[in-house]
mmCIF file of C-alpha atoms in Angstrom:
data_model
loop_
_atom_site.group_PDB
_atom_site.id
_atom_site.type_symbol
_atom_site.label_atom_id
_atom_site.label_comp_id
_atom_site.label_asym_id
_atom_site.label_seq_id
_atom_site.Cartn_x
_atom_site.Cartn_y
_atom_site.Cartn_z
ATOM 1 C CA UNK M 1 53.371 11.059 -7.286
ATOM 2 C CA UNK M 2 50.889 11.449 -10.312
ATOM 3 C CA UNK M 3 51.292 7.673 -11.726
ATOM 4 C CA UNK M 4 50.616 6.459 -8.573
ATOM 5 C CA UNK M 5 47.249 8.288 -8.502
ATOM 6 C CA UNK M 6 46.600 7.404 -11.239
ATOM 7 C CA UNK M 7 46.299 3.759 -10.431
ATOM 8 C CA UNK M 8 44.622 3.957 -6.888
ATOM 9 C CA UNK M 9 41.733 6.100 -9.371
ATOM 10 C CA UNK M 10 41.761 3.126 -12.090
ATOM 11 C CA UNK M 11 41.633 0.472 -9.355
ATOM 12 C CA UNK M 12 38.392 2.253 -7.329
ATOM 13 C CA UNK M 13 36.799 3.097 -11.158
ATOM 14 C CA UNK M 14 36.985 -0.441 -11.872
ATOM 15 C CA UNK M 15 35.753 -1.603 -7.827
ATOM 16 C CA UNK M 16 32.555 1.124 -8.765
ATOM 17 C CA UNK M 17 32.857 -0.647 -12.249
ATOM 18 C CA UNK M 18 32.048 -4.329 -10.859
ATOM 19 C CA UNK M 19 30.177 -3.070 -8.397
ATOM 20 C CA UNK M 20 27.715 -1.842 -11.228
ATOM 21 C CA UNK M 21 28.248 -4.728 -13.411
ATOM 22 C CA UNK M 22 27.060 -6.973 -9.614
ATOM 23 C CA UNK M 23 24.010 -4.349 -9.732
ATOM 24 C CA UNK M 24 22.431 -5.093 -13.086
ATOM 25 C CA UNK M 25 22.501 -8.618 -12.972
ATOM 26 C CA UNK M 26 21.327 -8.477 -10.181
ATOM 27 C CA UNK M 27 18.854 -6.032 -11.675
ATOM 28 C CA UNK M 28 18.540 -8.809 -14.365
ATOM 29 C CA UNK M 29 17.812 -11.119 -12.281
ATOM 30 C CA UNK M 30 14.763 -8.877 -10.288
ATOM 31 C CA UNK M 31 13.634 -7.919 -13.660
ATOM 32 C CA UNK M 32 12.838 -11.596 -14.545
ATOM 33 C CA UNK M 33 11.622 -13.031 -11.244
ATOM 34 C CA UNK M 34 8.722 -9.182 -11.477
ATOM 35 C CA UNK M 35 8.392 -10.715 -14.984
ATOM 36 C CA UNK M 36 7.579 -14.574 -14.328
ATOM 37 C CA UNK M 37 4.577 -13.696 -11.639
ATOM 38 C CA UNK M 38 3.785 -11.461 -14.363
ATOM 39 C CA UNK M 39 3.037 -14.174 -16.330
ATOM 40 C CA UNK M 40 1.748 -15.514 -14.005
ATOM 41 C CA UNK M 41 -0.946 -13.293 -12.638
ATOM 42 C CA UNK M 42 -1.580 -13.106 -16.467
ATOM 43 C CA UNK M 43 -3.135 -16.610 -16.754
ATOM 44 C CA UNK M 44 -4.362 -15.916 -13.364
ATOM 45 C CA UNK M 45 -6.696 -13.845 -15.281
ATOM 46 C CA UNK M 46 -7.063 -15.332 -18.314
ATOM 47 C CA UNK M 47 -8.591 -18.956 -16.405
ATOM 48 C CA UNK M 48 -10.763 -15.959 -14.536
ATOM 49 C CA UNK M 49 -11.889 -13.940 -16.937
ATOM 50 C CA UNK M 50 -12.495 -18.026 -18.545
ATOM 51 C CA UNK M 51 -15.103 -18.671 -15.393
ATOM 52 C CA UNK M 52 -17.039 -15.314 -15.730
ATOM 53 C CA UNK M 53 -17.632 -16.515 -19.347
ATOM 54 C CA UNK M 54 -18.231 -19.725 -17.374
ATOM 55 C CA UNK M 55 -20.362 -18.417 -15.285
ATOM 56 C CA UNK M 56 -22.687 -16.545 -18.225
ATOM 57 C CA UNK M 57 -23.197 -19.061 -19.347
ATOM 58 C CA UNK M 58 -24.695 -20.986 -16.691
ATOM 59 C CA UNK M 59 -27.005 -18.475 -16.175
ATOM 60 C CA UNK M 60 -27.913 -17.589 -19.598
ATOM 61 C CA UNK M 61 -28.120 -21.753 -19.148
ATOM 62 C CA UNK M 62 -30.391 -21.414 -15.370
ATOM 63 C CA UNK M 63 -32.431 -18.695 -17.522
ATOM 64 C CA UNK M 64 -33.748 -20.895 -19.881
ATOM 65 C CA UNK M 65 -34.303 -23.836 -17.097
ATOM 66 C CA UNK M 66 -36.549 -21.023 -15.689
ATOM 67 C CA UNK M 67 -38.830 -21.273 -18.917
ATOM 68 C CA UNK M 68 -38.619 -25.175 -18.226
ATOM 69 C CA UNK M 69 -39.563 -25.135 -15.113
ATOM 70 C CA UNK M 70 -42.430 -22.894 -15.544
ATOM 71 C CA UNK M 71 -43.790 -24.725 -18.436
ATOM 72 C CA UNK M 72 -43.706 -27.807 -15.940
ATOM 73 C CA UNK M 73 -45.448 -26.483 -13.227
ATOM 74 C CA UNK M 74 -48.217 -25.012 -15.181
ATOM 75 C CA UNK M 75 -48.641 -28.837 -16.585
ATOM 76 C CA UNK M 76 -48.400 -29.968 -13.392
ATOM 77 C CA UNK M 77 -50.742 -27.767 -11.927
ATOM 78 C CA UNK M 78 -53.108 -28.213 -15.287
ATOM 79 C CA UNK M 79 -53.065 -32.475 -14.586
ATOM 80 C CA UNK M 80 -53.744 -31.724 -11.141
ATOM 81 C CA UNK M 81 -57.278 -29.857 -12.501
ATOM 82 C CA UNK M 82 -57.820 -32.162 -14.456
ATOM 83 C CA UNK M 83 -57.816 -35.243 -11.818
ATOM 84 C CA UNK M 84 -59.347 -33.612 -9.219
ATOM 85 C CA UNK M 85 -62.346 -32.657 -12.420
ATOM 86 C CA UNK M 86 -61.163 -28.894 -12.320
ATOM 87 C CA UNK M 87 -59.831 -26.181 -14.477
ATOM 88 C CA UNK M 88 -60.102 -25.749 -18.634
ATOM 89 C CA UNK M 89 -59.145 -29.184 -19.595
ATOM 90 C CA UNK M 90 -61.948 -31.207 -18.361
ATOM 91 C CA UNK M 91 -64.014 -29.400 -21.382
ATOM 92 C CA UNK M 92 -61.073 -29.778 -23.545
ATOM 93 C CA UNK M 93 -61.957 -32.639 -26.298
ATOM 94 C CA UNK M 94 -59.206 -35.579 -24.419
ATOM 95 C CA UNK M 95 -57.505 -36.606 -27.350
ATOM 96 C CA UNK M 96 -56.325 -32.788 -26.954
ATOM 97 C CA UNK M 97 -55.823 -33.178 -22.601
ATOM 98 C CA UNK M 98 -52.184 -34.014 -21.715
ATOM 99 C CA UNK M 99 -51.909 -37.786 -21.227
ATOM 100 C CA UNK M 100 -49.806 -39.207 -17.218
ATOM 101 C CA UNK M 101 -46.644 -39.922 -18.609
ATOM 102 C CA UNK M 102 -46.776 -36.432 -18.791
ATOM 103 C CA UNK M 103 -47.014 -35.606 -15.441
ATOM 104 C CA UNK M 104 -43.877 -38.061 -14.593
ATOM 105 C CA UNK M 105 -42.178 -36.174 -17.890
ATOM 106 C CA UNK M 106 -42.439 -33.061 -16.398
ATOM 107 C CA UNK M 107 -41.734 -35.088 -12.654
ATOM 108 C CA UNK M 108 -38.158 -35.614 -13.417
ATOM 109 C CA UNK M 109 -37.460 -32.565 -14.812
ATOM 110 C CA UNK M 110 -33.517 -31.079 -12.778
ATOM 111 C CA UNK M 111 -33.773 -27.805 -12.691
ATOM 112 C CA UNK M 112 -37.054 -27.192 -9.737
ATOM 113 C CA UNK M 113 -34.742 -24.915 -7.793
ATOM 114 C CA UNK M 114 -32.095 -22.163 -9.165
ATOM 115 C CA UNK M 115 -29.568 -20.749 -6.232
ATOM 116 C CA UNK M 116 -29.467 -17.018 -8.455
ATOM 117 C CA UNK M 117 -27.828 -14.944 -5.260
ATOM 118 C CA UNK M 118 -25.246 -17.770 -4.892
ATOM 119 C CA UNK M 119 -24.592 -17.353 -8.363
ATOM 120 C CA UNK M 120 -24.364 -13.907 -8.409
ATOM 121 C CA UNK M 121 -22.413 -14.122 -5.479
ATOM 122 C CA UNK M 122 -19.951 -15.798 -7.985
ATOM 123 C CA UNK M 123 -19.507 -13.417 -10.115
ATOM 124 C CA UNK M 124 -18.954 -11.034 -8.312
ATOM 125 C CA UNK M 125 -16.114 -11.767 -6.474
ATOM 126 C CA UNK M 126 -14.894 -13.406 -9.244
ATOM 127 C CA UNK M 127 -15.316 -9.663 -10.997
ATOM 128 C CA UNK M 128 -13.924 -8.572 -8.035
ATOM 129 C CA UNK M 129 -10.837 -11.088 -8.305
ATOM 130 C CA UNK M 130 -9.996 -10.952 -11.931
ATOM 131 C CA UNK M 131 -10.074 -6.988 -11.157
ATOM 132 C CA UNK M 132 -7.316 -7.415 -7.865
ATOM 133 C CA UNK M 133 -5.165 -9.700 -10.215
ATOM 134 C CA UNK M 134 -5.201 -7.048 -13.247
ATOM 135 C CA UNK M 135 -3.672 -3.949 -10.579
ATOM 136 C CA UNK M 136 -1.602 -6.294 -9.490
ATOM 137 C CA UNK M 137 -0.391 -6.773 -13.063
ATOM 138 C CA UNK M 138 -0.136 -2.748 -13.774
ATOM 139 C CA UNK M 139 1.402 -2.258 -9.977
ATOM 140 C CA UNK M 140 4.141 -5.504 -11.238
ATOM 141 C CA UNK M 141 4.435 -3.564 -15.425
ATOM 142 C CA UNK M 142 5.660 -0.652 -13.627
ATOM 143 C CA UNK M 143 8.059 -2.077 -11.479
ATOM 144 C CA UNK M 144 9.140 -4.310 -14.064
ATOM 145 C CA UNK M 145 9.300 -1.078 -16.052
ATOM 146 C CA UNK M 146 11.156 1.776 -13.957
ATOM 147 C CA UNK M 147 13.622 -1.431 -13.606
ATOM 148 C CA UNK M 148 14.659 -1.627 -17.158
ATOM 149 C CA UNK M 149 15.027 2.418 -17.218
ATOM 150 C CA UNK M 150 16.975 1.831 -13.533
ATOM 151 C CA UNK M 151 19.177 -1.566 -15.187
ATOM 152 C CA UNK M 152 19.667 1.773 -18.806
ATOM 153 C CA UNK M 153 20.820 4.074 -16.726
ATOM 154 C CA UNK M 154 22.992 1.215 -14.712
ATOM 155 C CA UNK M 155 24.505 0.411 -18.251
ATOM 156 C CA UNK M 156 25.546 4.220 -18.932
ATOM 157 C CA UNK M 157 27.161 4.726 -16.115
ATOM 158 C CA UNK M 158 29.431 0.879 -16.588
ATOM 159 C CA UNK M 159 30.281 2.751 -20.065
ATOM 160 C CA UNK M 160 31.236 6.424 -18.826
ATOM 161 C CA UNK M 161 33.601 4.346 -15.795
ATOM 162 C CA UNK M 162 35.361 1.873 -18.535
ATOM 163 C CA UNK M 163 35.601 4.838 -20.742
ATOM 164 C CA UNK M 164 37.025 6.971 -18.421
ATOM 165 C CA UNK M 165 39.851 3.730 -17.518
ATOM 166 C CA UNK M 166 40.489 3.666 -20.183
ATOM 167 C CA UNK M 167 41.593 6.834 -21.021
ATOM 168 C CA UNK M 168 44.063 6.687 -17.139
ATOM 169 C CA UNK M 169 44.975 4.362 -19.458
ATOM 170 C CA UNK M 170 46.610 5.690 -22.287
ATOM 171 C CA UNK M 171 47.933 8.970 -20.149
ATOM 172 C CA UNK M 172 49.189 5.710 -18.042
ATOM 173 C CA UNK M 173 51.324 4.706 -21.422
ATOM 174 C CA UNK M 174 51.970 7.933 -22.393
ATOM 175 C CA UNK M 175 53.247 8.541 -19.306
ATOM 176 C CA UNK M 176 55.731 5.944 -19.318
ATOM 177 C CA UNK M 177 56.528 6.618 -23.043
ATOM 178 C CA UNK M 178 57.606 10.202 -22.134
ATOM 179 C CA UNK M 179 59.578 8.557 -18.966
ATOM 180 C CA UNK M 180 61.313 6.307 -20.655
ATOM 181 C CA UNK M 181 62.641 9.183 -23.537
ATOM 182 C CA UNK M 182 63.663 11.287 -20.826
ATOM 183 C CA UNK M 183 66.234 8.024 -19.479
ATOM 184 C CA UNK M 184 67.516 7.946 -22.603
ATOM 185 C CA UNK M 185 68.249 11.750 -23.643
ATOM 186 C CA UNK M 186 69.899 12.381 -20.100
ATOM 187 C CA UNK M 187 71.779 9.217 -20.689
ATOM 188 C CA UNK M 188 73.157 10.392 -24.314
ATOM 189 C CA UNK M 189 73.698 14.379 -22.250
ATOM 190 C CA UNK M 190 75.853 12.218 -19.540
ATOM 191 C CA UNK M 191 77.552 10.465 -23.133
ATOM 192 C CA UNK M 192 77.886 13.779 -24.935
ATOM 193 C CA UNK M 193 79.538 15.303 -21.006
ATOM 194 C CA UNK M 194 82.223 12.803 -21.326
ATOM 195 C CA UNK M 195 83.676 13.106 -24.990
ATOM 196 C CA UNK M 196 83.639 16.562 -23.615
ATOM 197 C CA UNK M 197 85.473 16.443 -21.260
ATOM 198 C CA UNK M 198 87.942 13.721 -23.981
ATOM 199 C CA UNK M 199 87.801 16.660 -25.871
ATOM 200 C CA UNK M 200 88.866 19.135 -23.794
ATOM 201 C CA UNK M 201 90.286 17.329 -21.229
#
């Protein structure tokens, strides 16, 4: 009866061990998937940071372009005043006056319109996107940490089940030895009874 209980107990423990192993394996797969997603998010954050840096560089370049544009506008106004016989340039010596080709060079500049509002909107959107991705990465990191902790706990429980199975199997082996020893003793006792019967028969 006790042996049957032990056999049933070992079978249940082995089934539980198998289920725990499956669960650990499943957590491992989910952990790898989360780590892959985390890696993709971090890569996207790097790309966004690079884009932000480029936007800031563009803004700095735009500021320089604005200065050049103002200088160009000023030169154009001076040229117009000069051609129209107005402004301070008409009193300057001819050699110091701007040449007509300066006007053409000024008109050929490409930075006549800079959309700062659109640029600022882009930077705000990129910053918001980066912050949102960072939050998602933090969430994923927390989930990965929880999964790792869960896997560790399951492995500990698995070790406990393996140890319990080992103890029960040892107990069964000892029980079998005792049972075998009992059979041998009964056989010897029977032989002794037969000899006594022969002697005193």
